[in-house]
XYZ file of C-alpha atoms in Angstrom:
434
model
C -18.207 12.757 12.099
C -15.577 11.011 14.445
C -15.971 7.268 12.299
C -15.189 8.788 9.017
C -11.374 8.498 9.159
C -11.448 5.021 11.044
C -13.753 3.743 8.366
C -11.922 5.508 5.867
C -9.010 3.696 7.354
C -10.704 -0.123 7.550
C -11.919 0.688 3.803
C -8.513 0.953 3.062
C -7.291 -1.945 4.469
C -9.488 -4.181 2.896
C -8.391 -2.992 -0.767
C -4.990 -2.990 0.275
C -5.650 -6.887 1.354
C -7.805 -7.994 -1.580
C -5.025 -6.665 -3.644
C -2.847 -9.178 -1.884
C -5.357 -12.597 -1.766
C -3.245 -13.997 -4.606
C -0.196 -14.756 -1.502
C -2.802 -16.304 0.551
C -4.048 -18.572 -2.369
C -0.166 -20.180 -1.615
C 0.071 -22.884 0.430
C 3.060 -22.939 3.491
C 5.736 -24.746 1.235
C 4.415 -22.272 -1.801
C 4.757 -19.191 0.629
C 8.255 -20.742 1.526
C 8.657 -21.448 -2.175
C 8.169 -18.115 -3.176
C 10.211 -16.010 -0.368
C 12.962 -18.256 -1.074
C 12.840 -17.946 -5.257
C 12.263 -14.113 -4.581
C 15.373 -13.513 -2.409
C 16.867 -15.337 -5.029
C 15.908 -13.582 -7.925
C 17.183 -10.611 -6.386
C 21.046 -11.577 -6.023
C 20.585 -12.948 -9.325
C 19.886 -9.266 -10.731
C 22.276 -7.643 -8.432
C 24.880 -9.842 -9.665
C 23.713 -10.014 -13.260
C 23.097 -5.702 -12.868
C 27.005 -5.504 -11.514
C 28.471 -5.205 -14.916
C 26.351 -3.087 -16.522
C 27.808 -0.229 -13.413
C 31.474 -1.673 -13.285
C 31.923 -2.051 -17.009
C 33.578 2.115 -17.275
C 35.917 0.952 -14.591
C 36.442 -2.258 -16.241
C 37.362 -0.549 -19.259
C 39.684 2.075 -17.887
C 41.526 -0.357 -15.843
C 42.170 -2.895 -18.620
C 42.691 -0.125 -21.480
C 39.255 -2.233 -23.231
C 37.992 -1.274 -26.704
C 34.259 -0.610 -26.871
C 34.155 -3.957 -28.664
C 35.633 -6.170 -25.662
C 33.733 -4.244 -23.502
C 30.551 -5.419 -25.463
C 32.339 -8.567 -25.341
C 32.142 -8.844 -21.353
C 28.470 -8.254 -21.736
C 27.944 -10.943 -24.448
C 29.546 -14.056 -23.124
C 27.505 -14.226 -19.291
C 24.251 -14.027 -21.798
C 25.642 -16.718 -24.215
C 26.561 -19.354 -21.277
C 23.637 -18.222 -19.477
C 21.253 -19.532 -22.424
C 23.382 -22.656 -22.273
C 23.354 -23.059 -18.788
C 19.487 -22.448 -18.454
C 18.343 -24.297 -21.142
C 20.572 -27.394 -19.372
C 19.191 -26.045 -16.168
C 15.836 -26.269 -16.635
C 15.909 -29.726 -18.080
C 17.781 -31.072 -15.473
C 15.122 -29.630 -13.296
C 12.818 -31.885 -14.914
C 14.994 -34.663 -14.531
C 16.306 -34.134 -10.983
C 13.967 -31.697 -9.338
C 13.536 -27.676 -9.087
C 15.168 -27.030 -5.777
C 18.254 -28.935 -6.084
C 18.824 -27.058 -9.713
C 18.208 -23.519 -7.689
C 21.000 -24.357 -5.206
C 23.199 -25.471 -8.063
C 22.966 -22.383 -9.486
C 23.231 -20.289 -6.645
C 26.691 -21.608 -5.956
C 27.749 -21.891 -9.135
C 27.123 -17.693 -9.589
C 28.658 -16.790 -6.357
C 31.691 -18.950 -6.673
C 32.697 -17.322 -9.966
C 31.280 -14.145 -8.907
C 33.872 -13.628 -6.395
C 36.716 -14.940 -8.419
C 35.651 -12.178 -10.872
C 36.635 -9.438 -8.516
C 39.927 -10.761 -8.139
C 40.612 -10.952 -11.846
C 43.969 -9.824 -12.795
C 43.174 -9.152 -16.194
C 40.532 -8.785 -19.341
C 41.123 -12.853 -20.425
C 41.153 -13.912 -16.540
C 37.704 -11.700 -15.999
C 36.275 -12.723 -18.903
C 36.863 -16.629 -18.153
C 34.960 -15.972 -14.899
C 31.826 -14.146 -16.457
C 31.708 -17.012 -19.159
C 31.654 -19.694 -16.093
C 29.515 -17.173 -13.817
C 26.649 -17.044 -16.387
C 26.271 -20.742 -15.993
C 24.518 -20.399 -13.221
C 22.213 -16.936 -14.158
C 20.331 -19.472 -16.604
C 19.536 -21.972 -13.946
C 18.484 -19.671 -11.218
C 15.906 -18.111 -13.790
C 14.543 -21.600 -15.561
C 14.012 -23.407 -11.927
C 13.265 -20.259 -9.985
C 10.066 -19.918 -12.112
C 8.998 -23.091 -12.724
C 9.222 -23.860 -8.912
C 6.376 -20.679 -8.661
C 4.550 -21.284 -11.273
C 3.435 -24.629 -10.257
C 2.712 -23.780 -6.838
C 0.640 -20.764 -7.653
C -3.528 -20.995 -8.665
C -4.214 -20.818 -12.323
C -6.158 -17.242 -11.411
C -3.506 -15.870 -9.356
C -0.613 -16.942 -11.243
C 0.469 -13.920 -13.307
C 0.316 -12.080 -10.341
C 2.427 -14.409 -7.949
C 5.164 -14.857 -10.665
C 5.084 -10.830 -11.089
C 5.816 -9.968 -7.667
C 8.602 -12.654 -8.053
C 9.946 -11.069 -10.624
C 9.556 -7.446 -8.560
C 12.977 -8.517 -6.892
C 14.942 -7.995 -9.751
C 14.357 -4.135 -9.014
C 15.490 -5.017 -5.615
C 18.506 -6.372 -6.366
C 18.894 -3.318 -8.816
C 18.351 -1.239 -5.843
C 21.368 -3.204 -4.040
C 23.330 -2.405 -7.161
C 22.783 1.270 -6.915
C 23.362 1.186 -3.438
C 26.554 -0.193 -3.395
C 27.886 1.476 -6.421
C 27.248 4.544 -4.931
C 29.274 3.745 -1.755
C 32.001 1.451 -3.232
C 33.134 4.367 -5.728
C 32.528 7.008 -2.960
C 35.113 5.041 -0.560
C 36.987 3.552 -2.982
C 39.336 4.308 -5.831
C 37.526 2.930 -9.339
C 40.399 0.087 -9.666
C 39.263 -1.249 -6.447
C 35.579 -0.318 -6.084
C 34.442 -2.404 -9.099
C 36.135 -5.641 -7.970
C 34.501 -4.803 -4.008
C 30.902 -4.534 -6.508
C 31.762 -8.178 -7.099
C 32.527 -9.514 -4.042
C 29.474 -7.899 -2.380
C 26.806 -10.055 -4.756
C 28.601 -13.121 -4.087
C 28.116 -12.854 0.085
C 24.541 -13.455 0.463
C 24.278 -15.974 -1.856
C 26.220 -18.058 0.228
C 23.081 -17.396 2.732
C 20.414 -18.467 0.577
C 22.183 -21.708 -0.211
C 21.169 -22.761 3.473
C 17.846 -20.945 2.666
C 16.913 -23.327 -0.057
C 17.602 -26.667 1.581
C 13.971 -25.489 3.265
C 12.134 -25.223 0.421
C 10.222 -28.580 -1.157
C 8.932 -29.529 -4.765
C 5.912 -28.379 -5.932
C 2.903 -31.043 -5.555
C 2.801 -30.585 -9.500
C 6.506 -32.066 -9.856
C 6.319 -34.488 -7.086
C 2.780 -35.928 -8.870
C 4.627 -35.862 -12.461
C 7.891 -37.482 -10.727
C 5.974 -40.122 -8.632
C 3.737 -41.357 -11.908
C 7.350 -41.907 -13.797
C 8.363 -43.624 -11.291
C 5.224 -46.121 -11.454
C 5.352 -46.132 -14.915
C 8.423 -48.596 -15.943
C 7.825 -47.095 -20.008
C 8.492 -44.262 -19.033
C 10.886 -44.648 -16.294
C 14.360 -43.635 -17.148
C 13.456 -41.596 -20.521
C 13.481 -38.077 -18.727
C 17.285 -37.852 -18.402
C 17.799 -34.110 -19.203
C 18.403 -34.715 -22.811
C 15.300 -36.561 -23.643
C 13.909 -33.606 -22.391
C 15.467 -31.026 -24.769
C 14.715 -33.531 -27.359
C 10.993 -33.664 -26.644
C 10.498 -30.063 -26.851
C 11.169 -30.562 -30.891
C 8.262 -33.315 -31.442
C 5.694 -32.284 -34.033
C 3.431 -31.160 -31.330
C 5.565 -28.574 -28.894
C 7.907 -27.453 -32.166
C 5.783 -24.213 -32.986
C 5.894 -23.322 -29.539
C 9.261 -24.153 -29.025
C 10.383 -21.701 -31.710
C 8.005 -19.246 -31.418
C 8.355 -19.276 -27.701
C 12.771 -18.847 -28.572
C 11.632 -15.731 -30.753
C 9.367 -13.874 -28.231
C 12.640 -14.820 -25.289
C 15.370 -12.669 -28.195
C 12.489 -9.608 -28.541
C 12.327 -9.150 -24.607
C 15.850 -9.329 -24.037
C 15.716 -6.348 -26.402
C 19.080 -6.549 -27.864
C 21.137 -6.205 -23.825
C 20.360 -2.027 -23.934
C 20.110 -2.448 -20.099
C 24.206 -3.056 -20.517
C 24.635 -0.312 -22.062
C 22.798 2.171 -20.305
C 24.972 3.217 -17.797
C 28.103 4.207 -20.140
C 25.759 5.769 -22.327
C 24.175 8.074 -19.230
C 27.815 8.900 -18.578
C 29.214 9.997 -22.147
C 26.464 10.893 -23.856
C 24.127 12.338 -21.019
C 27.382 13.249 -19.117
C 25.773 12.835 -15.491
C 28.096 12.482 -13.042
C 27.883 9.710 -10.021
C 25.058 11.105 -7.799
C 23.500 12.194 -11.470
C 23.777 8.507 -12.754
C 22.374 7.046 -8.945
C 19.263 8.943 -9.140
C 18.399 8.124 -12.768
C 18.936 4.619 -11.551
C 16.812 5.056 -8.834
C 13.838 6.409 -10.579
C 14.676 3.455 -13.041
C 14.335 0.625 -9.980
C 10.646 2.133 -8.914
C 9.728 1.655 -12.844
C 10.719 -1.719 -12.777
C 9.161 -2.299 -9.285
C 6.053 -0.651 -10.511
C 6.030 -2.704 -13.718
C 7.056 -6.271 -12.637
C 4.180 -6.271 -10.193
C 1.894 -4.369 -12.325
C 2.535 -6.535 -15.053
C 0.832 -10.082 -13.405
C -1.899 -7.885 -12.816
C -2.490 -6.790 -16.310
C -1.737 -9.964 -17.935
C -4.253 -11.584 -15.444
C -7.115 -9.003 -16.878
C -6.391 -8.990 -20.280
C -4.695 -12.562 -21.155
C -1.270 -13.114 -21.481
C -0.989 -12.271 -25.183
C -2.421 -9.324 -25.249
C -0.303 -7.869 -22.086
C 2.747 -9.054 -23.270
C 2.112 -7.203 -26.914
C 1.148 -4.089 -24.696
C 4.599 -4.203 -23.151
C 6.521 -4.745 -26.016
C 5.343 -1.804 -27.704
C 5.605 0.286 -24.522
C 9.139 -1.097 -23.921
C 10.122 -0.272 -27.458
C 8.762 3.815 -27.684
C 10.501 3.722 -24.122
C 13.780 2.791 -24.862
C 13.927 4.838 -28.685
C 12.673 7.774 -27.139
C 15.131 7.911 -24.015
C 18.321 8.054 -27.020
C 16.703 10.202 -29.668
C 15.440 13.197 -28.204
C 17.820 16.178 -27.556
C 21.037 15.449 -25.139
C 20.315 19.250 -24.178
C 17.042 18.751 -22.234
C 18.420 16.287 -19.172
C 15.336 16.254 -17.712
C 14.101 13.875 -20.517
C 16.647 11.516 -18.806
C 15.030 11.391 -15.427
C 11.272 11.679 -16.826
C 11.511 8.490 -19.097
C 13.551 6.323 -16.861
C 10.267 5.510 -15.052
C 8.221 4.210 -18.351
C 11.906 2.566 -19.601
C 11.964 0.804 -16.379
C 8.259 0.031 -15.835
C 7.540 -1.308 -19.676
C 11.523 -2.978 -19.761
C 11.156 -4.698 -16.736
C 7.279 -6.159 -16.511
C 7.675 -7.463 -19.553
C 9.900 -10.074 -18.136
C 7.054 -10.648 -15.703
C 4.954 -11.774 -18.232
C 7.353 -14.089 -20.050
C 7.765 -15.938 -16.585
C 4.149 -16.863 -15.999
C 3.876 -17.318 -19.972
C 6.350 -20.080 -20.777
C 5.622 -21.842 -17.573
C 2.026 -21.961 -19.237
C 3.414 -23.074 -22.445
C 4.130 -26.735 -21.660
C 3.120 -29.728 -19.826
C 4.871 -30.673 -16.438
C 7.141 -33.151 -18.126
C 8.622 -30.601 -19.945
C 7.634 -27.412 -18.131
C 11.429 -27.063 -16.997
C 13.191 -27.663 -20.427
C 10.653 -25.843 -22.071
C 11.092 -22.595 -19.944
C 14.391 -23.057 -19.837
C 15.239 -23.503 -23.585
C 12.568 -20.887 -24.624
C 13.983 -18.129 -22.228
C 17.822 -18.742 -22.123
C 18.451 -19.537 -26.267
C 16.290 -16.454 -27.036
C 18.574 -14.943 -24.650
C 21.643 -16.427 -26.421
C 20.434 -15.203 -29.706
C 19.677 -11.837 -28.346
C 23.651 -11.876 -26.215
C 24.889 -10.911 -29.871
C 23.192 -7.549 -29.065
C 25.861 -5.614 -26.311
C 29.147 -6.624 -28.615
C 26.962 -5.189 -31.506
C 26.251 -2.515 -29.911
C 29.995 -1.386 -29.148
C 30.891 -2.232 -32.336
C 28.063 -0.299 -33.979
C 28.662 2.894 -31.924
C 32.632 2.608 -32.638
C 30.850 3.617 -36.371
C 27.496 5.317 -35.517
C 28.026 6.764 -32.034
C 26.130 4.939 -29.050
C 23.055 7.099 -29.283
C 22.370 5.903 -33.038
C 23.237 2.209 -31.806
C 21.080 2.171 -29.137
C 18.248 3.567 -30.607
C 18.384 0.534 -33.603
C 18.512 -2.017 -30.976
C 14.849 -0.602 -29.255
C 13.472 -2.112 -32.500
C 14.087 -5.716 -31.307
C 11.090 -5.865 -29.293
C 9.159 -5.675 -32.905
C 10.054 -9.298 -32.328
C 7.521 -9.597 -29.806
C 4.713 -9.281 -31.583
C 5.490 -11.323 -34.186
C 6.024 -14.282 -32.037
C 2.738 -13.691 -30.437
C 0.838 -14.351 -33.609
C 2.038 -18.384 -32.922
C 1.183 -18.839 -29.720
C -1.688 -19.819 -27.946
C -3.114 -18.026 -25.684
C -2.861 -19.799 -22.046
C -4.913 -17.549 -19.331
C -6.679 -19.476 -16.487
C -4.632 -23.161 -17.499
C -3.943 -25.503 -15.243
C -0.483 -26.699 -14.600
C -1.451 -30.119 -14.035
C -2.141 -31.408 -17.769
């Protein structure tokens, strides 16, 4: 009777590790490639996240309309889409890692300046230049993965990548809830800024350690060779290639699918909305977040896993519908019953955020190594521009409807989703070298 628990305990162990093979599929530089992107990833949500918490502060302290408010919101999207889809050409042209550090600078610099802003025009001049570099961290980041990671593991690598957006949610939470504990609101919501632009400064050293991906460095090496095609991948040629007859359904279809799983920048929103419509109070709004973070854990991870078993088509269709009823259901049912807050923030945050998982491995998929970068970068970051018209919408359709009413129209943009999907191909198991 004595081996039961050890074996029970070795049994264990061994699911726990086959659950895992896909990070020992990675080579040293793609182990290095991927602790690096993921630390990454996660000061790009905590910073991205920051407004979202800060924007009732912002508002009070500036005397904002609902509109400008929405209007904070909408311009780091709209420069973000610029600044990825230039980002991830560039990384085509130039490499992945330098285009990471790039970015990484570029969001801490103005990330600081924003907490010194002395007013709405000065802070919103800092979020437009500040969203610059959220594009390029996203378009490179995921490329740089993609390509190192096995075609049968690759959902599930790029998942757990994306997993550190919760994290850097987490740090969001965390230092919301002790910034505004210690702090008076004027002054916590500039310290929330200055706090995501510290370790970013880290990771800048962090990424000089990271190399290509043998996928780029191949692509790079045969331009090089080849004197036709030397000097045609300038970052422009790139954009411009992703419109030839053959990559323009994707290109478009791939834009539409980016604007559905934005889902119209609810995740903006939320916060105010848990405040003055759900009326929780600090502690109230920090464990609804929290329960929100484990969703999004859950579901970033989950989702490579899923998308790996049932193709990526069909997973990202099962998100989009799950992120939809999530997200309509948290804003319709009764205000009365607050427990509805806490019980759907897991699905909200588990549907909301792995279906960002699966657009990562999808549009890496999507296009050959010449183009991978644009491609990804374009796809993602103009969808996202389209869908940045979504938070100033949003204010200015609650000024009319209340915010409940507003939110709960813009849960129907995931419908976009699924109609993209119908274009696509689907792109399980391909290799990232043709």
């Amino acid at each position: 009777m004595e081996p039961q628990p050890a074996s029970a305990a070795a049994s264990l162990r061994e699911r726990l590790s086959s659950r895992l093979d896909w990070y020992w599929t990675l080579s040293p530089p793609g182990r290095a490639a991927f602790w690096a992107t993921f630390g990454g990833w996660a000061i790009d949500a905590y910073n991205q996240m920051t407004l979202g918490f800060v924007l009732p502060a912002i508002t009070a302290a500036f005397a904002l309309s609902t509109t400008q408010a929405g209007l904070l919101g909408t311009v780091s999207l709209v420069t973000s889409a610029v600044g990825g889809a230039l980002a991830g050409a560039l990384a085509d042209a130039v490499g992945r890692v330098r285009v990471l550090i790039l970015s990484i600078a570029s969001y801490a610099l103005f990330g600081l300046l924003a907490g010194c802003a002395q007013s709405f025009e000065q802070l919103l001049v800092c979020l437009t230049l500040q969203g610059l570099g959220f594009g390029g961290e996203w378009a490179a980041g995921a490329v740089l993965v993609a390509e190192y990671a096995e075609a049968a593991q690759r959902g599930r690598v790029v998942g757990v990548v994306q997993s550190a957006w919760s994290i850097g949610n987490a740090g969001v939470l965390l230092a919301n809830t002790f910034a505004f504990s210690l702090a008076s609101p004027e002054l916590a919501w500039r310290v929330m800024f200055w706090l995501g632009a510290a370790p970013a400064l880290v990771l800048l050293w962090v990424r000089t350690r990271v190399q290509e991906s043998p996928v780029f460095r191949a692509e790079a090496a045969a331009r090089a060779a080849d004197t036709t095609k030397a000097g045609t991948q300038a970052s422009g040629n790139a954009l411009l290639g992703l419109f030839r007859r053959e990559q323009l359904r994707v290109t478009l279809a791939s834009t539409l699918l980016s604007v559905g799983v934005v889902g119209a920048g609810l995740g903006i929103w939320l916060p105010t909305y848990l405040e003055q419509v759900r009326h929780l109070t600090a502690e109230g709004l920090s464990a609804y977040m929290g329960i929100q973070v484990i969703g999004a854990f859950v579901g970033c991870v989950s989702a490579g896993y899923v998308l790996d078993a049932l193709g990526r088509r069909r997973g990202l269709a099962l998100f989009a519908v799950g992120s939809a009823l999530s997200a309509f259901a948290y804003v319709v049912l009764p205000p009365s019953a607050a427990w509805i807050v806490f019980a759907i923030g897991f699905p909200l945050g588990f549907f909301g955020s792995g279906i960002f998982s699966g657009l990562a491995v999808y549009l890496a998929e999507l296009y050959p190594t010449e183009l991978r970068g644009a491609g990804q970068g374009f796809g993602y970051n103009i969808g996202r521009g389209v869908g940045a018209v979504g938070p100033v919408a949003i204010g200015a359709a609650a000024a009319r409807l209340g915010l409940s009413d507003a939110l709960a129209l813009a849960a129907t943009s995931y419908s976009l989703c699924l109609v993209a999907l119908l274009f696509l191909p689907e792109t399980r198991g391909k290799q990232l070298t043709d």
